[in-house]
Coordinates of C-alpha atoms and ligand atoms in Angstrom, one line a residue:
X256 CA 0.0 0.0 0.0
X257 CA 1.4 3.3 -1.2
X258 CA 0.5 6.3 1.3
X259 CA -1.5 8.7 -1.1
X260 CA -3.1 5.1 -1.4
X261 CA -3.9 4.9 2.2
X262 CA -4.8 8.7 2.4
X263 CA -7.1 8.1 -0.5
X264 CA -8.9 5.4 1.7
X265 CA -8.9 7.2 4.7
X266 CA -10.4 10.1 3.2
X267 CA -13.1 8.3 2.3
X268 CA -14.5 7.6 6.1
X269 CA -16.9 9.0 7.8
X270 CA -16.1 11.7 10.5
X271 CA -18.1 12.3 14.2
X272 CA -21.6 12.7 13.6
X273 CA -22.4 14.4 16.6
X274 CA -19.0 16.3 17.8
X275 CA -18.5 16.8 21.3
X276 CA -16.7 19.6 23.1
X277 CA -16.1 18.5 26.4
X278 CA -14.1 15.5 24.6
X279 CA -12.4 17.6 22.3
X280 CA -13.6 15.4 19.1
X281 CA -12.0 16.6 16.1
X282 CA -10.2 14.5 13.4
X283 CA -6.9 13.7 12.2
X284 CA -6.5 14.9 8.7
X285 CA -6.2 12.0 6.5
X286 CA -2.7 13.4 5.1
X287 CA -1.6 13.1 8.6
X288 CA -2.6 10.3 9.8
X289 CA -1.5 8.0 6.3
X290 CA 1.9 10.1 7.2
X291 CA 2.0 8.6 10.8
X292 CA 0.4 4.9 9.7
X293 CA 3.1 4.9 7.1
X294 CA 5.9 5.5 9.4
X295 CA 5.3 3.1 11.6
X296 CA 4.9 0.4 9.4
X297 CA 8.4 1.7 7.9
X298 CA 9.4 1.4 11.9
X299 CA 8.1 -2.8 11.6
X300 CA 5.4 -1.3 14.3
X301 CA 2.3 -3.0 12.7
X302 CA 2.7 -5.7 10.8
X303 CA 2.1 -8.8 13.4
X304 CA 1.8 -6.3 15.9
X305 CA -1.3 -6.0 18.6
X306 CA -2.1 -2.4 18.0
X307 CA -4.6 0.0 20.7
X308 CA -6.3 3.1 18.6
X309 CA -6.9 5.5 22.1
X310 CA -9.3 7.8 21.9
X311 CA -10.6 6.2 18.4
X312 CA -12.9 8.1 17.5
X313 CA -14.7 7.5 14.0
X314 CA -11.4 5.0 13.7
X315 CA -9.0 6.5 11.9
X316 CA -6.0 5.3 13.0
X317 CA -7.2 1.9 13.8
X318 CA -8.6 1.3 10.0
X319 CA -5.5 2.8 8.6
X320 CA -3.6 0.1 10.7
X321 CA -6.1 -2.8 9.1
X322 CA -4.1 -2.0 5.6
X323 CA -0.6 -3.6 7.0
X324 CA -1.7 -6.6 8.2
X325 CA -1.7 -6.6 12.4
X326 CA -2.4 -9.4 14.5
X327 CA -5.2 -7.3 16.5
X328 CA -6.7 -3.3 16.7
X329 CA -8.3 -2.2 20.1
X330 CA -10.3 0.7 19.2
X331 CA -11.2 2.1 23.0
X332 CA -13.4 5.2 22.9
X333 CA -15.2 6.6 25.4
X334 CA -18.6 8.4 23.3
X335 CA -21.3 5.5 22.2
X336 CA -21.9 8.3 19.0
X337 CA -18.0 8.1 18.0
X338 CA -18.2 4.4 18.2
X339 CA -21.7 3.7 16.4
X340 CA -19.7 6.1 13.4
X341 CA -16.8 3.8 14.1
X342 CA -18.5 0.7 13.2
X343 CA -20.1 2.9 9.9
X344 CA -16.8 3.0 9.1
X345 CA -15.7 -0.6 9.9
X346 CA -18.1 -1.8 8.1
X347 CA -17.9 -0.1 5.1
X348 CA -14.1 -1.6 5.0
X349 CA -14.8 -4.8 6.6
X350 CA -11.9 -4.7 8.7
X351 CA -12.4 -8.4 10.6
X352 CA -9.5 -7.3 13.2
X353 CA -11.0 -4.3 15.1
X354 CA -12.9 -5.2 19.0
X355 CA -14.8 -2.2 20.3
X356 CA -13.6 -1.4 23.3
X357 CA -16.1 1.4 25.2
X358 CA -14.6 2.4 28.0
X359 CA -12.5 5.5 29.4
X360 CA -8.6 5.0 28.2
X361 CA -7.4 5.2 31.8
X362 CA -9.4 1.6 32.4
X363 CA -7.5 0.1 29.4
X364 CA -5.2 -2.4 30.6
X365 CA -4.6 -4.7 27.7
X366 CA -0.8 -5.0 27.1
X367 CA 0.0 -3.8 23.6
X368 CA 3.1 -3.4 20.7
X369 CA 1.8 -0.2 19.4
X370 CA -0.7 2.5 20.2
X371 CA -1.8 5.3 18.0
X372 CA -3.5 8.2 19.8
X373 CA -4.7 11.8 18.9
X374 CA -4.7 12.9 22.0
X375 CA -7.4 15.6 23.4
X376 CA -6.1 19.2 22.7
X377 CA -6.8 20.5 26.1
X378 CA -8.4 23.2 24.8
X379 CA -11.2 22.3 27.3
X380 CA -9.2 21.1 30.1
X381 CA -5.9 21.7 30.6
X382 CA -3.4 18.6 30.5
X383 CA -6.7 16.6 29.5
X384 CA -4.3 14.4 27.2
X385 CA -2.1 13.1 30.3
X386 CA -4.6 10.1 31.1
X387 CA -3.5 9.1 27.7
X388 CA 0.1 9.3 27.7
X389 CA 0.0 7.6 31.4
X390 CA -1.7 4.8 30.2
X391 CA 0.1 4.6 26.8
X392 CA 3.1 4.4 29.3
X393 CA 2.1 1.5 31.4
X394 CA 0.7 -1.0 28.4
X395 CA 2.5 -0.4 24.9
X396 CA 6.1 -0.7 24.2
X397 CA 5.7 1.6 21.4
X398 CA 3.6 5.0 21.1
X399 CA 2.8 7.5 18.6
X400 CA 0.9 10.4 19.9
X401 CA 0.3 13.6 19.0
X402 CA -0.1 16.5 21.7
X403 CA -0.7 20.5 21.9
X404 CA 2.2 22.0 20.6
X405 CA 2.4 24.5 23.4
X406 CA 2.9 22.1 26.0
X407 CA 6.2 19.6 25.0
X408 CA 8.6 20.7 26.5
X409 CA 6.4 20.0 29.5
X410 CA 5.5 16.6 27.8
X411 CA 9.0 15.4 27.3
X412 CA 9.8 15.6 31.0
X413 CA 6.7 14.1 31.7
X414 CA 7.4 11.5 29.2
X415 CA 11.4 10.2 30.8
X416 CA 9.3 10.7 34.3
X417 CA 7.2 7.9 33.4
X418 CA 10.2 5.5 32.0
X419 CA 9.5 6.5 27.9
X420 CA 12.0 7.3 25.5
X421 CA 11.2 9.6 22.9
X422 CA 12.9 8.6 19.4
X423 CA 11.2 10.9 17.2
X424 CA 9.5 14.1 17.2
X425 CA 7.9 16.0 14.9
X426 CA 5.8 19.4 14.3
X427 CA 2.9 19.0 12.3
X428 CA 0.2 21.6 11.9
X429 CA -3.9 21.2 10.9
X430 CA -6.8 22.9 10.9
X431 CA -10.0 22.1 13.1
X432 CA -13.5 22.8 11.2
X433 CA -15.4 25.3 13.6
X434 CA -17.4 22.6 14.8
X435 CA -17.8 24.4 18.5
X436 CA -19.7 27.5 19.3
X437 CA -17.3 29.0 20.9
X438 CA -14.9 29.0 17.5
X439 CA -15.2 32.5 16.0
X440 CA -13.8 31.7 12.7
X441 CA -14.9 28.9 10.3
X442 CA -11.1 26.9 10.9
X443 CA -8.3 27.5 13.5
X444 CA -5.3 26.3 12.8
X445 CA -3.2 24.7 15.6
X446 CA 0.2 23.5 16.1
X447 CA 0.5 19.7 17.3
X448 CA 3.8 18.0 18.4
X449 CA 4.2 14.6 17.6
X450 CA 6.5 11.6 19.6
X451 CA 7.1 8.3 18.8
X452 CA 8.3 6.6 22.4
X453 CA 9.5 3.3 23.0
X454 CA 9.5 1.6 26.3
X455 CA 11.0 -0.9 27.4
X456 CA 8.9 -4.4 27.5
X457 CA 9.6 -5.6 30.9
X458 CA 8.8 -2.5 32.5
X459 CA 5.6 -2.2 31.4
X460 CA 2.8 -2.2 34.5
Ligands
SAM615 C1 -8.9 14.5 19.1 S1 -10.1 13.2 19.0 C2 -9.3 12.1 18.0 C3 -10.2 11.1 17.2 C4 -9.5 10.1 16.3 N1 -8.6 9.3 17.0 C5 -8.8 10.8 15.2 O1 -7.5 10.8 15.3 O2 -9.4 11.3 14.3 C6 -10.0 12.5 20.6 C7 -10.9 11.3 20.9 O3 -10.7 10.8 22.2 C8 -12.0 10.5 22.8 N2 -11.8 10.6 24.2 C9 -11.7 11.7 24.9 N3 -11.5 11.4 26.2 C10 -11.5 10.0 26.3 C11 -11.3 9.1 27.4 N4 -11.1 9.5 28.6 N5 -11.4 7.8 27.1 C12 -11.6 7.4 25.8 N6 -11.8 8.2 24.8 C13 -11.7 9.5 25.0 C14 -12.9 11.5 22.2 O4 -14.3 11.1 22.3 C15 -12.4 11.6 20.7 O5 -13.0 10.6 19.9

């Protein structure tokens, strides 16, 4: 699979039907997340790999991932809406590897290879994206995440605090549809940092 391939397909799903603020639902650009999905299969962390998708919304990540052949996607979301859109989408790609998982990401405790994760901005509340990257932390010896800009350098001590190594990182930047009253113009454009960490296997908890 090439990537403009894979962003062809993934532009092609379905996004949140009903978009919630208080869980800071927007999407990952399809550009960006074939660019990430790509990567990591370039990095051997897919193929074979058991793969979490945190905070899956409509399921970009984890469908992306169906395309190079993992053992097993955990798509854990929180919002029943985001996951009735992500079986829409599973559905219309019959991806046979995907479970559901409906819960809140800190109550995850499936070891993993691999997580993808976009995390929440914390636009709403501040270091909202933390239960993510703790979790990511204790179950998954590898992670790709993407945070608010503003807040790495923060991140990154918070990230060796926590036992990770941070092996690449990355600026991208997107825009968010003004899907929230409280957006003035019709798309913002915000400034995301993005790590890949490894951790080591046996000191995962
Ligand atoms: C920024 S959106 C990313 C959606 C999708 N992964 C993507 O990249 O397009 C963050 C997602 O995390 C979900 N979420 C927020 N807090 C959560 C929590 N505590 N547990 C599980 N999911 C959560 C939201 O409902 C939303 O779908």
């Amino acid at each position: 699979m090439k990537k403009k391939a894979l962003e062809i397909k993934l532009q092609r799903l379905q996004g949140f039907t009903n978009p919630k603020a208080n869980l800071e639902q927007y999407l990952t650009p399809a550009n960006i997340a074939a660019e990430i999905l790509f990567f990591a299969h370039q990095m051997g962390d897919i193929e074979g790999k058991i793969i979490a998708d945190m905070g899956s919304g409509p399921g970009i990540f984890s469908i992306g991932a169906c395309y190079f052949n993992p053992a097993k996607i955990y798509a854990v979301e929180i919002d029943g809406d985001a996951i009735e859109d992500l079986k829409r989408n599973i559905a219309s790609v019959r991806c046979e590897k995907i479970e559901i998982v409906s819960e809140d990401v800190k109550n995850f405790r499936v070891p993993v290879d691999t997580i993808f994760q976009n995390t929440p901005f914390g636009a709403q509340v501040r270091h909202n994206d933390l239960p993510f990257l703790e979790t990511a932390l204790r179950i998954s010896k590898v992670i790709y995440t993407l945070h608010n800009w503003e807040t790495r350098d923060f991140l990154m001590g918070k990230i060796r605090e926590l036992g990770g190594r941070i092996t690449h990182v990355r600026e991208f930047q997107f825009q968010i549809p003004r899907i929230y009253k409280f957006h003035t113009k019709e798309r913002v454009t915000r400034k995301f940092v993005f790590f890949r960490i490894e951790k080591d296997g046996d000191k995962l908890k």
